[in-house]
Coordinates of C-alpha atoms in Angstrom, one line a residue:
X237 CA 9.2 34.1 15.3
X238 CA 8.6 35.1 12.0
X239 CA 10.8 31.7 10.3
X240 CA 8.0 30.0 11.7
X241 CA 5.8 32.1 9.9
X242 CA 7.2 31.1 7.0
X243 CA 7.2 27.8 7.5
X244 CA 3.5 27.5 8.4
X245 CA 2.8 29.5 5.0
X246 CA 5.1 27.1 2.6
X247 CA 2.6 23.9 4.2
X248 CA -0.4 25.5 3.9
X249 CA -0.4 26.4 0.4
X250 CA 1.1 22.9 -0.8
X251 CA -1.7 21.5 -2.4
X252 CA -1.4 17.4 -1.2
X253 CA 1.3 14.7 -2.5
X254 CA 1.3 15.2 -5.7
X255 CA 2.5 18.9 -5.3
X256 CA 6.4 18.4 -6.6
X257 CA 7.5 21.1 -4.5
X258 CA 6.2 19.5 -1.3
X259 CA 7.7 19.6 2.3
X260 CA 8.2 15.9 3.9
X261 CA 8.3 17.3 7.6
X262 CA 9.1 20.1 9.1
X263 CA 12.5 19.6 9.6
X264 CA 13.0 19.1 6.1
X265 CA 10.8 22.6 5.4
X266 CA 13.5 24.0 7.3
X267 CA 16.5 22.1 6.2
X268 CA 15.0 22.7 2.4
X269 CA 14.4 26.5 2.7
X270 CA 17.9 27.0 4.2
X271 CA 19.5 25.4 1.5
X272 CA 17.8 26.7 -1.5
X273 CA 17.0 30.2 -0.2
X274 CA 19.6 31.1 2.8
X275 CA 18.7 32.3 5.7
X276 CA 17.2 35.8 4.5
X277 CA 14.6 33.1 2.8
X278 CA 13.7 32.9 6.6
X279 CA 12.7 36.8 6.7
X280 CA 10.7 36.7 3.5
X281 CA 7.8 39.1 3.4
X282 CA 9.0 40.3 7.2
X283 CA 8.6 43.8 6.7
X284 CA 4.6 43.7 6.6
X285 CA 4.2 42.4 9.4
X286 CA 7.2 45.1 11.0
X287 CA 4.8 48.1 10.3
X288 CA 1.4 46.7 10.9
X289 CA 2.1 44.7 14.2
X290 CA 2.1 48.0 16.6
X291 CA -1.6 48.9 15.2
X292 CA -2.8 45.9 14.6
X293 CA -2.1 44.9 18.8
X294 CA -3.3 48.2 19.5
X295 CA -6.4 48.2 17.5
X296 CA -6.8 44.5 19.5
X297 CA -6.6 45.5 23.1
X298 CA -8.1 48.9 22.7
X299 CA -11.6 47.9 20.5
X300 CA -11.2 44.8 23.1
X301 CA -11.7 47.1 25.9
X302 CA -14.4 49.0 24.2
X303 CA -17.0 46.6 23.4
X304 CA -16.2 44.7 26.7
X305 CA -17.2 48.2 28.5
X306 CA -20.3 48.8 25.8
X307 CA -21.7 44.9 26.8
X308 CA -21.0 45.5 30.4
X309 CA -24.4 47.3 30.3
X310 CA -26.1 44.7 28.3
X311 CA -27.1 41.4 30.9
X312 CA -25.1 39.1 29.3
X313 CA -22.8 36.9 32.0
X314 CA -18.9 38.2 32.3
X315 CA -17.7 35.1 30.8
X316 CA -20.0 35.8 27.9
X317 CA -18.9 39.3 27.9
X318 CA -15.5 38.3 27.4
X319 CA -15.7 36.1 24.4
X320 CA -17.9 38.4 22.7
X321 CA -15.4 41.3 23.0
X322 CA -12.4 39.3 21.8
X323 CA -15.1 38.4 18.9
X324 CA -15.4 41.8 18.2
X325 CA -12.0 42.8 18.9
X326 CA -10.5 40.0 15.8
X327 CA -12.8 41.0 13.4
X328 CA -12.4 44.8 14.0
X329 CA -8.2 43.8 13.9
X330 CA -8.7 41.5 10.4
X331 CA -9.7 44.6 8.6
X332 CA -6.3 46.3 9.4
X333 CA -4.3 43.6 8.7
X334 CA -5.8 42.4 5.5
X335 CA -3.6 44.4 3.0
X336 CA -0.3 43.8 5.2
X337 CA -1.1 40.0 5.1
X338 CA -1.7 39.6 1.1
X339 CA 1.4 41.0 0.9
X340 CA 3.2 39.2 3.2
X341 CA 2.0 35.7 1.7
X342 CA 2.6 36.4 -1.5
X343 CA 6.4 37.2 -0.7
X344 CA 6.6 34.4 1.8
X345 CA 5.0 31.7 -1.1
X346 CA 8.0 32.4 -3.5
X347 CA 11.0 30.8 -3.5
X348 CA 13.7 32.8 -4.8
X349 CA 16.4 33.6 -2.9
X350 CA 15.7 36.7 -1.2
X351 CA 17.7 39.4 -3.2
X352 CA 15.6 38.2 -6.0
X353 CA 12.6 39.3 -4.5
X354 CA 10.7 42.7 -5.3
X355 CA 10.4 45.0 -2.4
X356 CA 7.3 45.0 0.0
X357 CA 6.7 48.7 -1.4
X358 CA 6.9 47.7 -5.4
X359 CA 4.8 44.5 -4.8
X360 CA 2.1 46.4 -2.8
X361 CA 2.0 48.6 -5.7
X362 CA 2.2 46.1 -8.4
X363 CA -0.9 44.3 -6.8
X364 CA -2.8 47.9 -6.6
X365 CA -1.9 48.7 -10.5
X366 CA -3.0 45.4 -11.5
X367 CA -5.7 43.9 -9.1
X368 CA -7.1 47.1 -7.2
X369 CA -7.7 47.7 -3.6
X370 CA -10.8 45.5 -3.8
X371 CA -11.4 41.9 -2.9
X372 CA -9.7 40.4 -5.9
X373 CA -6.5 42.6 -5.2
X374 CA -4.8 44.1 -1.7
X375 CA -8.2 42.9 0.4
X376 CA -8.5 39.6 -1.4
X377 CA -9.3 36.8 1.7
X378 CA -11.1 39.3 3.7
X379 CA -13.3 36.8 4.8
X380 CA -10.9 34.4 5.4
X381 CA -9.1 36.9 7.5
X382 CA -12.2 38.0 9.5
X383 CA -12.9 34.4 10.5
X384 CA -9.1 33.6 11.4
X385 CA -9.0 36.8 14.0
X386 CA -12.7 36.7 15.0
X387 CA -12.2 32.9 16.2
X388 CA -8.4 33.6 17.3
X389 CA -9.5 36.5 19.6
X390 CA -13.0 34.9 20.7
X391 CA -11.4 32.0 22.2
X392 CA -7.9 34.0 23.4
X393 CA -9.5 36.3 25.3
X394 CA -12.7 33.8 26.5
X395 CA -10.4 31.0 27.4
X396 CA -8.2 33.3 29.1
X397 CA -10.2 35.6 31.4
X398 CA -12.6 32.5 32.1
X399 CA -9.7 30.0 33.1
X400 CA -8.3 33.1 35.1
X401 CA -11.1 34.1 37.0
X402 CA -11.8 30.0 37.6
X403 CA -8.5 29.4 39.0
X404 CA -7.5 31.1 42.4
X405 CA -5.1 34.0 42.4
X406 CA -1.7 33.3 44.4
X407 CA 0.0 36.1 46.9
X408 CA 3.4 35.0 45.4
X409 CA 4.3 36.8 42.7
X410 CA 6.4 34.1 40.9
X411 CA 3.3 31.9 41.3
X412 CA 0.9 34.1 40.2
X413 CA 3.2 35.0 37.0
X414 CA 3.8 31.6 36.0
X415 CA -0.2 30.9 36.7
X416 CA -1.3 33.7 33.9
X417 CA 1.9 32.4 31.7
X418 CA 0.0 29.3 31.5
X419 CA -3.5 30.3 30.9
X420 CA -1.8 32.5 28.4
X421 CA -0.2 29.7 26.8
X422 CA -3.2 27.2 26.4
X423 CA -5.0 30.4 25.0
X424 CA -2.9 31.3 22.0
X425 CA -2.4 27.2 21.8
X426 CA -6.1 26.1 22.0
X427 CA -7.3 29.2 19.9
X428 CA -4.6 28.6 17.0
X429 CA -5.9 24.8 17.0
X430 CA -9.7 26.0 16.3
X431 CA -8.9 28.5 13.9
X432 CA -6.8 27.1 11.9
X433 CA -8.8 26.2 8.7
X434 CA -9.4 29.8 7.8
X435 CA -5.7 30.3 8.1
X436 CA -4.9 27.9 5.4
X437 CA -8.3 29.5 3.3
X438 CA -6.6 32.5 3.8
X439 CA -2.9 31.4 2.5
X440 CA -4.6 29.8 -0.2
X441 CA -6.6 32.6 -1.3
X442 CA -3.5 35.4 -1.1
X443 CA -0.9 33.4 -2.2
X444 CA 0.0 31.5 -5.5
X445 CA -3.1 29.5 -7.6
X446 CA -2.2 26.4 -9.0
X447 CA -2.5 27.3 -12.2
X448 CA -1.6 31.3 -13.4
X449 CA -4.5 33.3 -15.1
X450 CA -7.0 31.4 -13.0
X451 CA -8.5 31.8 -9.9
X452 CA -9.1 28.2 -7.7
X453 CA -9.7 29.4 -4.4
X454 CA -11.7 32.5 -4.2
X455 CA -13.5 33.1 -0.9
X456 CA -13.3 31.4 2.6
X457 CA -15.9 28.5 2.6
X458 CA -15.4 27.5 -0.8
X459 CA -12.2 27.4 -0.5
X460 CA -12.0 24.9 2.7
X461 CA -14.8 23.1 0.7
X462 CA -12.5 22.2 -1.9
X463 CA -9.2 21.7 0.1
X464 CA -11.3 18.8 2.1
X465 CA -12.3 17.4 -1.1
X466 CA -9.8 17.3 -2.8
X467 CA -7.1 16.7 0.2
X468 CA -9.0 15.6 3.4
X469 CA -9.6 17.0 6.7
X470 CA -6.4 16.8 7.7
X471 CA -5.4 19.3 4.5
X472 CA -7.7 22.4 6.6
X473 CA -4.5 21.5 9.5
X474 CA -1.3 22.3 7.4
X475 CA 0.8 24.6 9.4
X476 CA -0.4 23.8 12.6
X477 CA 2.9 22.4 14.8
X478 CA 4.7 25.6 13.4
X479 CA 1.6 27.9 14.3
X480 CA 1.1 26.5 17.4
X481 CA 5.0 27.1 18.1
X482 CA 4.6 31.0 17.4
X483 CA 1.4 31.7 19.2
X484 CA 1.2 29.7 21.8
X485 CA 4.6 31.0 23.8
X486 CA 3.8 34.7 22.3
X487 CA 0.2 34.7 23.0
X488 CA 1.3 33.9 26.7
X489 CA 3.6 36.9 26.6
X490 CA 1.6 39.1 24.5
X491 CA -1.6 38.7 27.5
X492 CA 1.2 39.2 30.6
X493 CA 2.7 42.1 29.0
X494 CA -0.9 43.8 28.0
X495 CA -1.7 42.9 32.0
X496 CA 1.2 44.0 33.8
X497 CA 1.1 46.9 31.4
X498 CA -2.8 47.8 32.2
X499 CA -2.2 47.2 35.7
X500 CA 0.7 49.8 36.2
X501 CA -1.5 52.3 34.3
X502 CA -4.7 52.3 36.3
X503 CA -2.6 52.2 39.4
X504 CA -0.3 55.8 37.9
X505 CA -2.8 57.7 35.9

């Protein structure tokens, strides 16, 4: 999955027509990328995501659980209980991933080939020595990020609990699988749709700026601000058909495993 990753970044931080370095189509992102960079330019800035993806989905289903227990004494409906949570649950996740994910864009925004490229490790501390910790260095687009896994969660777990508990349960296994693949699949799909435009805020913010020395997109609202003035609407939508192609089939599998899983736990301890 993570090629698409990189694909979805390179759209969303070319800034409109006249960027000379722009992508036609996807096809030709990949086609370009593969050409220029080889296929390790596929797996650029792959190893953030390699150590923060078992804490960040634990962090996820775990605080998920937690606040859904903590409003389960408050009167608010299930189905509001449920969105809420996931709320809760992506903005509790954004503030692990944060540091992983400047990282990771900056590497996956350069196009070198891939031997060129500095290490995870060495660019981490490059950006430490010479930006800080803060919001201008390894927790620059904080905000952005909050808002991209606050909505992402809100609506994955709403949507799919809601839809779930809507549509009838079937005795047959195979049914009943392919019934939570699907709500699993319009989740990831519908909630990578909505939250979209603080994903290209966030690229924009943590990877290259247009011009070096000088900071053009600084914080999340601005920075969609300017995006849709300067490149319309459909600018805030870069990335999407490769996004959607990553979440939607893995949010489906991410919510059957962390089912099944929970399921065979509360039935064996």
């Amino acid at each position: 999955m993570h090629p698409l990753d990189v694909v979805k970044t390179r759209f969303q931080i070319q800034r409109g027509k006249g960027d000379a370095n722009s992508y036609r189509g996807l096809g030709h992102c990949f086609k370009t990328i593969f050409h220029q960079e080889g296929i390790l330019g596929f797996y650029k800035g792959i190893l953030p995501p390699i150590l923060v993806e078992t804490p960040k989905r634990a962090v996820k289903f775990l605080t998920f659980e937690q606040y859904k227990k903590i409003l389960s004494y408050t009167s608010l409906p299930t189905g509001v209980i449920f969105t809420v949570a996931g709320l809760g649950s992506g903005l509790t996740e954004a503030f692990v991933v944060n540091p992983f994910e400047v990282v990771k864009v900056s590497l996956q925004a350069q196009r070198n080939s891939f031997s060129q490229q500095p290490s995870s490790f060495a660019y981490a501390r490059d950006i430490i020595k010479t930006q800080g910790f803060g919001l201008r260095g390894l927790n620059k687009g904080l905000t952005a990020t909050l808002g991209r896994h606050g909505v992402f969660n809100m609506i994955y777990f709403g949507f799919y609990f809601n839809v779930k508990n809507i549509i009838p349960a079937n005795k047959d296994p195979s049914i009943e699988f392919l019934r939570k693949l699907g709500i699993g699949f319009l989740s990831g799909t519908i909630a990578s749709c909505v939250n979209i435009p603080f994903d290209v805020a966030k690229s924009r913010i943590q990877g290259p700026q247009p011009k070096p020395g000088e900071v053009k997109y600084r914080t999340c609202f601005t920075s969609m601000k300017t995006i849709y003035r300067e490149e319309g609407f459909f600018a805030l939508y870069k990335g999407l058909v490769p996004k959607v192609m990553r979440l939607g089939p893995g949010g489906a599998v991410m919510l059957l495993v962390y089912e099944y899983a929970f399921a065979w736990l509360q039935k064996n301890f």
